[in-house]
Structures are given as C-alpha cells and as structure tokens.
C-alpha cells in the first residue's frame, strides 16, 4: 500500500515539476519577446533619426554616409515611409514584384498600422513623415513558440495520462487474473469431495436420474473452474465441431430455464469445424443466452442459429426481450457497463475478449429494437 501511495505521489510530483518548468520557459519566452520587440522599436527610431538627418540636410557637400548606412542596414524589418498626406514615399524589406501593385502596399501599410505605433519624422514640426513597420520574421516566428510549447506540454501530459491509465489497467487486470485463478483453486477442493459423494450415491443405488443431474452440475462446476484458471493466459485452440460445442451450452441452459421461454436451435449442418477453446467459447454462448433470458424477464422466444458460409461460420442469438437503443450497441461491451440493477458488467466484455482476442473473430449487436428484442452475431473463421 505504501509503495502504491509513493508511486502516485511521485507521478504527481513529476507532473507538477514539469508544469513549473514549462511555465518558467513560457514566462522567459514572453520576457525575451517583449525585449526583442523593444529592440526593434529602438532600431526603427534610430532609422527615423537617420531619415530625418538626410531629409533636413541642406549642405550638398555634407557627409551622409552614416545615416545612409543605418538605413541600408535595416534588412529584416519591413517598413513603409509615408508623408503627411498618407502617400507612400519609400519602403523596405517588402516583395518588390508585389509592390508594383498599389493594393499590396496599401494592405501592408494597413497591417503595419495595427501592429506598431508609427514613428514621426519631422523638422521643427514641418515636413512631417511617418514610418510604419511590422515585426520581423524572426519575431513573428518567436511569437508562435509559446503555442508550440503548450502543444508539446499537452502532448506530454497526454502521454503521461495514457501511461498512467495503462499501468492502472494492467494492475487491475493482474488483480482480476489473480482472483480468478484463486477462485478456480478454491473450487477444486469441494469438487473433489463432491465426486467422492457421487461415487457413494451410485453404490447406494440412488435413483440414477438424480445422480446424473448432480453429475452434470459437478461437471459444470469443473468447467467453470477451468474457465477461471485460463483467465490471463493464452488458451489452446483445437479443431472442434462448433455445432456440438454450441449445442451443449444451449441444452444445459434450456433444461434449467423457465418453461415459459421457447428455445429453438437451428442449423442446416451438423458438422462445422473451427479452431476453438471449448470451455471459453461455451462461456460466450452461455453469457449471450443468459443475457437474452434476463432481457425477456423469463418469458419469450430465444432462437440460436448457426449458418455455414464460404469462409466463416455465423452464429446468431435472438430474443424477444426489451431491446436497446443503437447508442448502446458498442457500450455494452465495455467492462463495468451494465443496464441491470444487479450486475458487474463483465459478461459481454469478457465474451468480446474471448471471441476477438483469443479466437480472432467478431462479436457485435446485429440489430435491436425497443420492445421487440435483440440479435447478437458471432463470426469465426472456418478450418
């Protein structure tokens, strides 16, 4: 118990530390972004000063190499220089071919106006010009970095969540497997005793009918014990006549069910062979028949039909019970899901695992109507 508690605490601690680290990275990225943006603003203000120096210079012989150099060094920040009337006089770092279209420059200017405040270039309040600019490509890429980091964090947390759930499911499966095997072991002791008592009853010349029925039930208990012992291990499949195996399970439940239920077993072939584990497959048939009996509340008609197709054998079990809505067709196979007041919700999920995981077949609800009944279908490969 302490180990499990420590394990959970460690996982929570790891998640909290991860969140803290990512939060610090996001915060530092934000600070860096704002600082970089401010540096670009300063760079554009220096460029505005250089532009002002050139615009206000009246000495034709003056050296303007430095301000020209400042303007030319701007090779990554898109900018547009407009006059007081709003007319575009100069631009930098924009697509020169597209700039031949006036609408392109107008659209770029509109974007710049929404991103940054303009920088005024004037001399004593006259000859005003305005520099509009957009963030550089590097700054734009940097703005997507926090989003990418959040997506990575989400992916990371999703992986942790799935890993935690898979571990939890594995631990639950181990628990159920251990309980199943222990149940099989515990059933074995009274079974041995019951077999001895049956032998004594036969010697005492008790009515054979009673003894035979007791033998059937003891055999049934032995089958149940074997089923439980196979949970958690890969079952051995053998070539078997599926008609006989299905009929045995069908007959056993028919003899012990309400006489108000009409049982019908239909097949055109007495021999259809497929690879089966007889005990586990019989468990599936019994689960489906029991569910049908419960759905009919002890009164109705149950039809089991086996069809032989070219490559597969199809088994359908139909009842005239209460039926179910289509939205439950898949949910009923999930572990723990049940519509009964008393039930664990394991029968159909176990049946699905036996059919699909162990026998590589398919099991599903073929059709169901509220108030009319339900039909389950099983498909298995023939041999």
mmCIF file of C-alpha atoms in Angstrom:
data_model
loop_
_atom_site.group_PDB
_atom_site.id
_atom_site.type_symbol
_atom_site.label_atom_id
_atom_site.label_comp_id
_atom_site.label_asym_id
_atom_site.label_seq_id
_atom_site.Cartn_x
_atom_site.Cartn_y
_atom_site.Cartn_z
ATOM 1 C CA UNK A 1 0.000 0.000 0.000
ATOM 2 C CA UNK A 2 2.873 2.379 0.842
ATOM 3 C CA UNK A 3 4.522 1.521 -2.470
ATOM 4 C CA UNK A 4 1.367 2.424 -4.429
ATOM 5 C CA UNK A 5 0.968 5.658 -2.445
ATOM 6 C CA UNK A 6 4.593 6.622 -3.042
ATOM 7 C CA UNK A 7 4.231 5.777 -6.727
ATOM 8 C CA UNK A 8 1.174 8.045 -7.093
ATOM 9 C CA UNK A 9 2.923 10.857 -5.183
ATOM 10 C CA UNK A 10 5.982 10.528 -7.417
ATOM 11 C CA UNK A 11 3.827 10.798 -10.556
ATOM 12 C CA UNK A 12 2.046 13.864 -9.207
ATOM 13 C CA UNK A 13 5.367 15.436 -8.205
ATOM 14 C CA UNK A 14 6.790 14.794 -11.690
ATOM 15 C CA UNK A 15 3.750 16.403 -13.333
ATOM 16 C CA UNK A 16 3.924 19.472 -11.048
ATOM 17 C CA UNK A 17 7.657 19.914 -11.687
ATOM 18 C CA UNK A 18 7.056 19.593 -15.446
ATOM 19 C CA UNK A 19 4.325 22.251 -15.296
ATOM 20 C CA UNK A 20 6.594 24.583 -13.324
ATOM 21 C CA UNK A 21 9.468 24.149 -15.809
ATOM 22 C CA UNK A 22 7.218 24.764 -18.813
ATOM 23 C CA UNK A 23 5.638 27.792 -17.097
ATOM 24 C CA UNK A 24 9.101 29.271 -16.460
ATOM 25 C CA UNK A 25 10.068 28.682 -20.094
ATOM 26 C CA UNK A 26 6.869 30.380 -21.267
ATOM 27 C CA UNK A 27 7.460 33.338 -18.976
ATOM 28 C CA UNK A 28 11.096 33.737 -20.055
ATOM 29 C CA UNK A 29 9.991 33.461 -23.701
ATOM 30 C CA UNK A 30 7.458 36.229 -23.130
ATOM 31 C CA UNK A 31 10.081 38.458 -21.489
ATOM 32 C CA UNK A 32 12.529 37.776 -24.322
ATOM 33 C CA UNK A 33 9.819 38.501 -26.910
ATOM 34 C CA UNK A 34 8.982 41.847 -25.334
ATOM 35 C CA UNK A 35 12.670 42.757 -25.058
ATOM 36 C CA UNK A 36 13.315 41.809 -28.681
ATOM 37 C CA UNK A 37 10.268 43.805 -29.769
ATOM 38 C CA UNK A 38 11.563 46.823 -27.849
ATOM 39 C CA UNK A 39 14.975 46.496 -29.507
ATOM 40 C CA UNK A 40 13.300 46.511 -32.916
ATOM 41 C CA UNK A 41 11.453 49.673 -31.884
ATOM 42 C CA UNK A 42 14.731 51.322 -30.903
ATOM 43 C CA UNK A 43 16.275 50.228 -34.210
ATOM 44 C CA UNK A 44 13.406 51.823 -36.118
ATOM 45 C CA UNK A 45 13.733 55.033 -34.050
ATOM 46 C CA UNK A 46 17.427 55.183 -34.988
ATOM 47 C CA UNK A 47 16.424 54.651 -38.628
ATOM 48 C CA UNK A 48 13.901 57.508 -38.256
ATOM 49 C CA UNK A 49 16.660 59.741 -36.921
ATOM 50 C CA UNK A 50 18.849 58.838 -39.900
ATOM 51 C CA UNK A 51 15.937 59.541 -42.251
ATOM 52 C CA UNK A 52 15.444 62.914 -40.574
ATOM 53 C CA UNK A 53 19.149 63.695 -40.908
ATOM 54 C CA UNK A 54 19.030 63.104 -44.643
ATOM 55 C CA UNK A 55 15.707 64.901 -45.154
ATOM 56 C CA UNK A 56 16.815 68.054 -43.289
ATOM 57 C CA UNK A 57 20.327 68.244 -44.678
ATOM 58 C CA UNK A 58 20.759 71.409 -46.828
ATOM 59 C CA UNK A 59 24.501 71.098 -47.340
ATOM 60 C CA UNK A 60 25.081 69.234 -50.609
ATOM 61 C CA UNK A 61 28.689 68.579 -49.651
ATOM 62 C CA UNK A 62 27.863 67.153 -46.224
ATOM 63 C CA UNK A 63 28.837 63.535 -45.436
ATOM 64 C CA UNK A 64 25.666 61.460 -45.070
ATOM 65 C CA UNK A 65 27.329 58.056 -45.237
ATOM 66 C CA UNK A 66 26.433 57.224 -41.632
ATOM 67 C CA UNK A 67 22.657 57.802 -41.867
ATOM 68 C CA UNK A 68 22.590 56.035 -45.246
ATOM 69 C CA UNK A 69 24.436 53.126 -43.694
ATOM 70 C CA UNK A 70 21.875 52.979 -40.868
ATOM 71 C CA UNK A 71 19.001 52.905 -43.343
ATOM 72 C CA UNK A 72 20.671 50.287 -45.551
ATOM 73 C CA UNK A 73 21.428 48.032 -42.553
ATOM 74 C CA UNK A 74 17.729 47.517 -41.961
ATOM 75 C CA UNK A 75 17.425 44.218 -43.833
ATOM 76 C CA UNK A 76 14.870 42.336 -41.728
ATOM 77 C CA UNK A 77 12.146 44.755 -40.572
ATOM 78 C CA UNK A 78 9.507 45.581 -43.213
ATOM 79 C CA UNK A 79 8.774 49.335 -43.187
ATOM 80 C CA UNK A 80 6.945 51.988 -45.200
ATOM 81 C CA UNK A 81 7.607 55.730 -45.143
ATOM 82 C CA UNK A 82 4.567 57.944 -45.809
ATOM 83 C CA UNK A 83 4.176 61.725 -45.962
ATOM 84 C CA UNK A 84 1.720 63.879 -44.082
ATOM 85 C CA UNK A 85 -0.911 63.221 -46.747
ATOM 86 C CA UNK A 86 -0.595 59.483 -46.243
ATOM 87 C CA UNK A 87 1.145 58.920 -49.583
ATOM 88 C CA UNK A 88 3.763 56.184 -49.702
ATOM 89 C CA UNK A 89 7.212 57.595 -50.489
ATOM 90 C CA UNK A 90 9.540 54.713 -49.657
ATOM 91 C CA UNK A 91 9.505 51.108 -48.417
ATOM 92 C CA UNK A 92 11.963 48.432 -47.320
ATOM 93 C CA UNK A 93 12.030 44.625 -46.960
ATOM 94 C CA UNK A 94 8.854 44.040 -48.929
ATOM 95 C CA UNK A 95 8.371 41.936 -52.060
ATOM 96 C CA UNK A 96 9.467 44.275 -54.869
ATOM 97 C CA UNK A 97 7.421 42.468 -57.527
ATOM 98 C CA UNK A 98 4.239 42.514 -55.490
ATOM 99 C CA UNK A 99 4.941 46.142 -54.559
ATOM 100 C CA UNK A 100 4.281 47.104 -58.177
ATOM 101 C CA UNK A 101 0.622 46.641 -57.294
ATOM 102 C CA UNK A 102 -0.547 49.620 -55.171
ATOM 103 C CA UNK A 103 -3.085 47.448 -53.346
ATOM 104 C CA UNK A 104 -0.286 45.253 -51.998
ATOM 105 C CA UNK A 105 1.434 48.259 -50.409
ATOM 106 C CA UNK A 106 -1.886 49.504 -49.052
ATOM 107 C CA UNK A 107 -2.572 46.118 -47.434
ATOM 108 C CA UNK A 108 0.922 46.012 -45.955
ATOM 109 C CA UNK A 109 0.509 49.537 -44.603
ATOM 110 C CA UNK A 110 -2.826 48.571 -43.009
ATOM 111 C CA UNK A 111 -1.161 45.608 -41.265
ATOM 112 C CA UNK A 112 1.681 47.801 -40.016
ATOM 113 C CA UNK A 113 -0.771 50.286 -38.546
ATOM 114 C CA UNK A 114 -2.370 47.506 -36.476
ATOM 115 C CA UNK A 115 0.952 46.069 -35.202
ATOM 116 C CA UNK A 116 3.014 49.085 -34.104
ATOM 117 C CA UNK A 117 2.673 52.784 -33.472
ATOM 118 C CA UNK A 118 4.198 54.949 -36.224
ATOM 119 C CA UNK A 119 7.394 56.910 -35.687
ATOM 120 C CA UNK A 120 7.193 60.565 -36.690
ATOM 121 C CA UNK A 121 9.973 62.136 -38.737
ATOM 122 C CA UNK A 122 9.837 65.954 -38.877
ATOM 123 C CA UNK A 123 11.978 69.091 -38.626
ATOM 124 C CA UNK A 124 10.630 71.756 -36.310
ATOM 125 C CA UNK A 125 7.127 70.405 -36.826
ATOM 126 C CA UNK A 126 7.318 70.747 -40.600
ATOM 127 C CA UNK A 127 7.666 68.259 -43.469
ATOM 128 C CA UNK A 128 6.211 65.514 -41.374
ATOM 129 C CA UNK A 129 6.731 61.918 -42.394
ATOM 130 C CA UNK A 130 5.740 58.706 -40.660
ATOM 131 C CA UNK A 131 7.482 55.365 -40.525
ATOM 132 C CA UNK A 132 5.217 52.362 -40.213
ATOM 133 C CA UNK A 133 6.720 48.919 -39.662
ATOM 134 C CA UNK A 134 5.891 45.288 -38.970
ATOM 135 C CA UNK A 135 7.627 42.856 -36.687
ATOM 136 C CA UNK A 136 10.493 40.990 -38.310
ATOM 137 C CA UNK A 137 10.065 37.393 -39.500
ATOM 138 C CA UNK A 138 12.213 36.208 -36.610
ATOM 139 C CA UNK A 139 9.971 37.964 -34.093
ATOM 140 C CA UNK A 140 6.850 36.523 -35.764
ATOM 141 C CA UNK A 141 8.287 33.024 -35.573
ATOM 142 C CA UNK A 142 9.181 33.595 -31.957
ATOM 143 C CA UNK A 143 5.559 34.540 -31.205
ATOM 144 C CA UNK A 144 4.486 31.002 -32.205
ATOM 145 C CA UNK A 145 6.998 29.392 -29.887
ATOM 146 C CA UNK A 146 4.764 29.535 -26.755
ATOM 147 C CA UNK A 147 1.909 27.920 -28.720
ATOM 148 C CA UNK A 148 4.234 25.131 -29.858
ATOM 149 C CA UNK A 149 5.456 24.719 -26.302
ATOM 150 C CA UNK A 150 1.889 24.485 -24.983
ATOM 151 C CA UNK A 151 1.107 21.832 -27.602
ATOM 152 C CA UNK A 152 4.219 19.915 -26.555
ATOM 153 C CA UNK A 153 3.132 20.200 -22.923
ATOM 154 C CA UNK A 154 -0.353 18.950 -23.838
ATOM 155 C CA UNK A 155 1.170 16.016 -25.736
ATOM 156 C CA UNK A 156 3.482 15.295 -22.816
ATOM 157 C CA UNK A 157 0.603 15.304 -20.330
ATOM 158 C CA UNK A 158 -1.471 13.116 -22.672
ATOM 159 C CA UNK A 159 1.337 10.555 -22.828
ATOM 160 C CA UNK A 160 1.650 10.597 -19.035
ATOM 161 C CA UNK A 161 -2.112 10.207 -18.678
ATOM 162 C CA UNK A 162 -2.235 7.266 -21.103
ATOM 163 C CA UNK A 163 0.801 5.692 -19.452
ATOM 164 C CA UNK A 164 -0.791 6.086 -16.024
ATOM 165 C CA UNK A 165 -4.097 4.626 -17.249
ATOM 166 C CA UNK A 166 -2.369 1.699 -18.942
ATOM 167 C CA UNK A 167 -0.447 0.957 -15.752
ATOM 168 C CA UNK A 168 -3.641 1.194 -13.731
ATOM 169 C CA UNK A 169 -5.447 -1.098 -16.187
ATOM 170 C CA UNK A 170 -2.537 -3.560 -16.064
ATOM 171 C CA UNK A 171 -2.631 -3.603 -12.269
ATOM 172 C CA UNK A 172 -6.417 -4.129 -12.340
ATOM 173 C CA UNK A 173 -6.027 -6.960 -14.860
ATOM 174 C CA UNK A 174 -3.418 -8.616 -12.651
ATOM 175 C CA UNK A 175 -5.756 -8.322 -9.680
ATOM 176 C CA UNK A 176 -8.692 -9.865 -11.576
ATOM 177 C CA UNK A 177 -6.457 -12.586 -13.002
ATOM 178 C CA UNK A 178 -5.166 -13.457 -9.547
ATOM 179 C CA UNK A 179 -8.691 -13.535 -8.113
ATOM 180 C CA UNK A 180 -9.899 -15.730 -10.993
ATOM 181 C CA UNK A 181 -7.092 -18.235 -10.557
ATOM 182 C CA UNK A 182 -7.565 -18.296 -6.789
ATOM 183 C CA UNK A 183 -11.316 -18.890 -7.300
ATOM 184 C CA UNK A 184 -10.532 -21.816 -9.597
ATOM 185 C CA UNK A 185 -8.165 -23.210 -6.977
ATOM 186 C CA UNK A 186 -10.727 -22.846 -4.179
ATOM 187 C CA UNK A 187 -13.473 -24.525 -6.241
ATOM 188 C CA UNK A 188 -11.202 -27.501 -6.846
ATOM 189 C CA UNK A 189 -11.308 -28.722 -3.230
ATOM 190 C CA UNK A 190 -15.113 -29.123 -2.834
ATOM 191 C CA UNK A 191 -15.289 -30.557 -6.366
ATOM 192 C CA UNK A 192 -13.057 -33.439 -5.400
ATOM 193 C CA UNK A 193 -15.254 -34.084 -2.374
ATOM 194 C CA UNK A 194 -18.455 -33.949 -4.479
ATOM 195 C CA UNK A 195 -17.056 -36.518 -6.902
ATOM 196 C CA UNK A 196 -16.471 -38.831 -3.958
ATOM 197 C CA UNK A 197 -20.035 -38.354 -2.728
ATOM 198 C CA UNK A 198 -21.382 -39.136 -6.205
ATOM 199 C CA UNK A 199 -19.486 -42.404 -6.189
ATOM 200 C CA UNK A 200 -21.058 -43.246 -2.802
ATOM 201 C CA UNK A 201 -24.545 -42.354 -4.097
ATOM 202 C CA UNK A 202 -24.095 -44.721 -7.010
ATOM 203 C CA UNK A 203 -23.092 -47.513 -4.627
ATOM 204 C CA UNK A 204 -26.197 -46.796 -2.551
ATOM 205 C CA UNK A 205 -28.347 -47.340 -5.660
ATOM 206 C CA UNK A 206 -29.962 -43.895 -5.519
ATOM 207 C CA UNK A 207 -32.258 -43.018 -8.426
ATOM 208 C CA UNK A 208 -29.905 -42.620 -11.397
ATOM 209 C CA UNK A 209 -31.797 -39.603 -12.668
ATOM 210 C CA UNK A 210 -30.841 -37.633 -9.554
ATOM 211 C CA UNK A 211 -27.267 -38.830 -9.659
ATOM 212 C CA UNK A 212 -26.925 -37.946 -13.341
ATOM 213 C CA UNK A 213 -28.218 -34.434 -12.741
ATOM 214 C CA UNK A 214 -25.803 -33.990 -9.841
ATOM 215 C CA UNK A 215 -23.002 -35.238 -12.078
ATOM 216 C CA UNK A 216 -23.941 -32.678 -14.716
ATOM 217 C CA UNK A 217 -23.784 -29.872 -12.171
ATOM 218 C CA UNK A 218 -20.458 -31.095 -10.808
ATOM 219 C CA UNK A 219 -19.146 -31.288 -14.353
ATOM 220 C CA UNK A 220 -20.457 -27.770 -14.829
ATOM 221 C CA UNK A 221 -18.572 -26.554 -11.744
ATOM 222 C CA UNK A 222 -15.448 -28.213 -13.042
ATOM 223 C CA UNK A 223 -15.881 -26.409 -16.376
ATOM 224 C CA UNK A 224 -16.303 -23.086 -14.557
ATOM 225 C CA UNK A 225 -13.155 -23.726 -12.544
ATOM 226 C CA UNK A 226 -11.226 -24.459 -15.752
ATOM 227 C CA UNK A 227 -12.528 -21.264 -17.322
ATOM 228 C CA UNK A 228 -11.373 -19.170 -14.408
ATOM 229 C CA UNK A 229 -7.978 -20.869 -14.427
ATOM 230 C CA UNK A 230 -7.474 -19.848 -18.077
ATOM 231 C CA UNK A 231 -8.038 -16.126 -17.474
ATOM 232 C CA UNK A 232 -4.824 -14.202 -18.003
ATOM 233 C CA UNK A 233 -3.156 -16.895 -20.107
ATOM 234 C CA UNK A 234 -3.283 -17.657 -23.826
ATOM 235 C CA UNK A 235 -5.764 -20.527 -24.316
ATOM 236 C CA UNK A 236 -5.044 -23.534 -26.506
ATOM 237 C CA UNK A 237 -7.225 -23.736 -29.606
ATOM 238 C CA UNK A 238 -8.143 -27.035 -31.230
ATOM 239 C CA UNK A 239 -10.113 -28.019 -34.286
ATOM 240 C CA UNK A 240 -13.616 -28.650 -32.955
ATOM 241 C CA UNK A 241 -17.151 -29.070 -34.232
ATOM 242 C CA UNK A 242 -18.697 -25.749 -33.278
ATOM 243 C CA UNK A 243 -22.223 -27.123 -33.678
ATOM 244 C CA UNK A 244 -21.695 -29.699 -30.901
ATOM 245 C CA UNK A 245 -19.989 -27.226 -28.563
ATOM 246 C CA UNK A 246 -22.741 -24.638 -29.038
ATOM 247 C CA UNK A 247 -25.494 -27.245 -28.641
ATOM 248 C CA UNK A 248 -24.068 -28.458 -25.313
ATOM 249 C CA UNK A 249 -24.157 -24.959 -23.820
ATOM 250 C CA UNK A 250 -27.600 -24.350 -25.323
ATOM 251 C CA UNK A 251 -29.081 -27.596 -23.934
ATOM 252 C CA UNK A 252 -27.648 -27.061 -20.459
ATOM 253 C CA UNK A 253 -29.288 -23.652 -20.063
ATOM 254 C CA UNK A 254 -32.529 -24.726 -21.732
ATOM 255 C CA UNK A 255 -33.043 -27.512 -19.175
ATOM 256 C CA UNK A 256 -32.512 -25.071 -16.314
ATOM 257 C CA UNK A 257 -34.541 -22.120 -17.578
ATOM 258 C CA UNK A 258 -38.169 -21.086 -17.331
ATOM 259 C CA UNK A 259 -40.592 -23.260 -19.278
ATOM 260 C CA UNK A 260 -42.258 -20.057 -20.467
ATOM 261 C CA UNK A 261 -39.296 -19.432 -22.749
ATOM 262 C CA UNK A 262 -39.381 -21.147 -26.137
ATOM 263 C CA UNK A 263 -35.881 -22.336 -27.088
ATOM 264 C CA UNK A 264 -35.053 -23.009 -30.736
ATOM 265 C CA UNK A 265 -31.728 -24.321 -32.124
ATOM 266 C CA UNK A 266 -31.446 -24.084 -35.928
ATOM 267 C CA UNK A 267 -28.677 -25.278 -38.244
ATOM 268 C CA UNK A 268 -28.505 -26.887 -41.659
ATOM 269 C CA UNK A 269 -25.137 -28.510 -40.934
ATOM 270 C CA UNK A 270 -24.343 -30.901 -38.100
ATOM 271 C CA UNK A 271 -20.595 -30.510 -38.572
ATOM 272 C CA UNK A 272 -18.811 -27.169 -38.964
ATOM 273 C CA UNK A 273 -15.198 -27.096 -37.830
ATOM 274 C CA UNK A 274 -13.211 -24.171 -36.496
ATOM 275 C CA UNK A 275 -10.362 -23.596 -34.047
ATOM 276 C CA UNK A 276 -11.855 -23.296 -30.566
ATOM 277 C CA UNK A 277 -11.178 -23.442 -26.908
ATOM 278 C CA UNK A 278 -14.345 -25.342 -25.982
ATOM 279 C CA UNK A 279 -14.597 -24.138 -22.388
ATOM 280 C CA UNK A 280 -14.127 -20.455 -23.175
ATOM 281 C CA UNK A 281 -16.351 -20.482 -26.246
ATOM 282 C CA UNK A 282 -19.070 -22.270 -24.298
ATOM 283 C CA UNK A 283 -18.787 -19.448 -21.766
ATOM 284 C CA UNK A 284 -19.545 -16.926 -24.536
ATOM 285 C CA UNK A 285 -22.661 -18.798 -25.668
ATOM 286 C CA UNK A 286 -23.889 -19.098 -22.088
ATOM 287 C CA UNK A 287 -23.337 -15.376 -21.440
ATOM 288 C CA UNK A 288 -25.343 -14.419 -24.516
ATOM 289 C CA UNK A 289 -28.172 -16.838 -23.708
ATOM 290 C CA UNK A 290 -28.313 -15.659 -20.078
ATOM 291 C CA UNK A 291 -28.481 -12.035 -21.229
ATOM 292 C CA UNK A 292 -31.308 -12.952 -23.600
ATOM 293 C CA UNK A 293 -33.213 -14.720 -20.773
ATOM 294 C CA UNK A 294 -32.750 -11.696 -18.492
ATOM 295 C CA UNK A 295 -33.924 -9.325 -21.254
ATOM 296 C CA UNK A 296 -37.125 -11.369 -21.691
ATOM 297 C CA UNK A 297 -37.816 -11.451 -17.930
ATOM 298 C CA UNK A 298 -38.288 -15.213 -18.055
ATOM 299 C CA UNK A 299 -40.888 -15.228 -20.860
ATOM 300 C CA UNK A 300 -40.470 -15.119 -24.628
ATOM 301 C CA UNK A 301 -38.697 -16.791 -27.520
ATOM 302 C CA UNK A 302 -34.983 -17.465 -27.918
ATOM 303 C CA UNK A 303 -33.547 -18.581 -31.267
ATOM 304 C CA UNK A 304 -29.965 -19.699 -31.815
ATOM 305 C CA UNK A 305 -28.972 -20.137 -35.441
ATOM 306 C CA UNK A 306 -25.713 -21.446 -36.948
ATOM 307 C CA UNK A 307 -25.008 -20.680 -40.604
ATOM 308 C CA UNK A 308 -22.204 -22.099 -42.733
ATOM 309 C CA UNK A 309 -20.847 -19.542 -45.233
ATOM 310 C CA UNK A 310 -17.976 -19.917 -47.705
ATOM 311 C CA UNK A 311 -15.224 -18.813 -45.298
ATOM 312 C CA UNK A 312 -16.905 -18.178 -41.976
ATOM 313 C CA UNK A 313 -19.351 -19.667 -39.527
ATOM 314 C CA UNK A 314 -22.047 -17.291 -38.306
ATOM 315 C CA UNK A 315 -23.871 -17.736 -35.020
ATOM 316 C CA UNK A 316 -26.835 -15.532 -34.148
ATOM 317 C CA UNK A 317 -28.722 -15.463 -30.857
ATOM 318 C CA UNK A 318 -32.058 -13.633 -30.964
ATOM 319 C CA UNK A 319 -34.546 -12.871 -28.208
ATOM 320 C CA UNK A 320 -37.903 -11.153 -27.888
ATOM 321 C CA UNK A 321 -36.830 -9.056 -24.915
ATOM 322 C CA UNK A 322 -36.887 -5.353 -24.180
ATOM 323 C CA UNK A 323 -34.215 -4.428 -26.754
ATOM 324 C CA UNK A 324 -31.824 -1.484 -26.563
ATOM 325 C CA UNK A 325 -31.141 1.829 -28.366
ATOM 326 C CA UNK A 326 -28.467 1.895 -31.067
ATOM 327 C CA UNK A 327 -26.200 4.146 -28.988
ATOM 328 C CA UNK A 328 -25.615 1.246 -26.582
ATOM 329 C CA UNK A 329 -24.511 -1.252 -29.260
ATOM 330 C CA UNK A 330 -20.813 -0.645 -28.527
ATOM 331 C CA UNK A 331 -21.027 0.482 -24.902
ATOM 332 C CA UNK A 332 -22.441 -2.832 -23.669
ATOM 333 C CA UNK A 333 -19.098 -4.497 -24.455
ATOM 334 C CA UNK A 334 -17.146 -2.113 -22.217
ATOM 335 C CA UNK A 335 -16.005 -3.523 -18.826
ATOM 336 C CA UNK A 336 -18.285 -2.431 -16.000
ATOM 337 C CA UNK A 337 -21.138 -1.245 -18.229
ATOM 338 C CA UNK A 338 -24.495 -2.818 -17.379
ATOM 339 C CA UNK A 339 -28.173 -1.949 -17.651
ATOM 340 C CA UNK A 340 -29.129 -4.395 -14.904
ATOM 341 C CA UNK A 341 -29.777 -3.395 -11.311
ATOM 342 C CA UNK A 342 -27.642 -6.307 -10.199
ATOM 343 C CA UNK A 343 -24.645 -6.984 -12.373
ATOM 344 C CA UNK A 344 -20.922 -6.426 -12.708
ATOM 345 C CA UNK A 345 -20.944 -5.609 -16.423
ATOM 346 C CA UNK A 346 -18.263 -8.204 -17.171
ATOM 347 C CA UNK A 347 -20.112 -10.907 -19.155
ATOM 348 C CA UNK A 348 -20.222 -9.209 -22.553
ATOM 349 C CA UNK A 349 -16.793 -7.584 -22.212
ATOM 350 C CA UNK A 350 -15.347 -11.000 -21.359
ATOM 351 C CA UNK A 351 -17.222 -12.544 -24.293
ATOM 352 C CA UNK A 352 -15.796 -9.918 -26.645
ATOM 353 C CA UNK A 353 -12.284 -10.612 -25.412
ATOM 354 C CA UNK A 354 -12.705 -14.369 -25.826
ATOM 355 C CA UNK A 355 -14.106 -14.085 -29.349
ATOM 356 C CA UNK A 356 -11.937 -11.285 -30.744
ATOM 357 C CA UNK A 357 -8.638 -11.589 -28.854
ATOM 358 C CA UNK A 358 -8.425 -15.348 -28.394
ATOM 359 C CA UNK A 359 -10.373 -16.674 -31.395
ATOM 360 C CA UNK A 360 -9.693 -13.764 -33.819
ATOM 361 C CA UNK A 361 -13.396 -13.477 -34.609
ATOM 362 C CA UNK A 362 -16.054 -10.792 -34.335
ATOM 363 C CA UNK A 363 -18.969 -10.297 -31.945
ATOM 364 C CA UNK A 364 -21.461 -7.449 -32.219
ATOM 365 C CA UNK A 365 -25.110 -6.476 -31.959
ATOM 366 C CA UNK A 366 -26.639 -7.270 -35.329
ATOM 367 C CA UNK A 367 -29.913 -5.486 -34.604
ATOM 368 C CA UNK A 368 -32.111 -4.422 -31.720
ATOM 369 C CA UNK A 369 -35.474 -2.712 -31.369
ATOM 370 C CA UNK A 370 -37.009 -1.351 -28.199
ATOM 371 C CA UNK A 371 -39.797 -3.678 -27.094
ATOM 372 C CA UNK A 372 -39.084 -6.242 -29.832
ATOM 373 C CA UNK A 373 -35.764 -7.834 -28.963
ATOM 374 C CA UNK A 374 -32.066 -8.086 -29.752
ATOM 375 C CA UNK A 375 -29.869 -10.210 -32.025
ATOM 376 C CA UNK A 376 -26.176 -10.829 -31.294
ATOM 377 C CA UNK A 377 -23.889 -12.157 -34.019
ATOM 378 C CA UNK A 378 -20.601 -14.074 -33.805
ATOM 379 C CA UNK A 379 -18.313 -14.606 -36.802
ATOM 380 C CA UNK A 380 -15.449 -17.135 -36.743
ATOM 381 C CA UNK A 381 -13.071 -18.446 -39.385
ATOM 382 C CA UNK A 382 -13.676 -21.995 -40.565
ATOM 383 C CA UNK A 383 -10.950 -24.622 -40.912
#
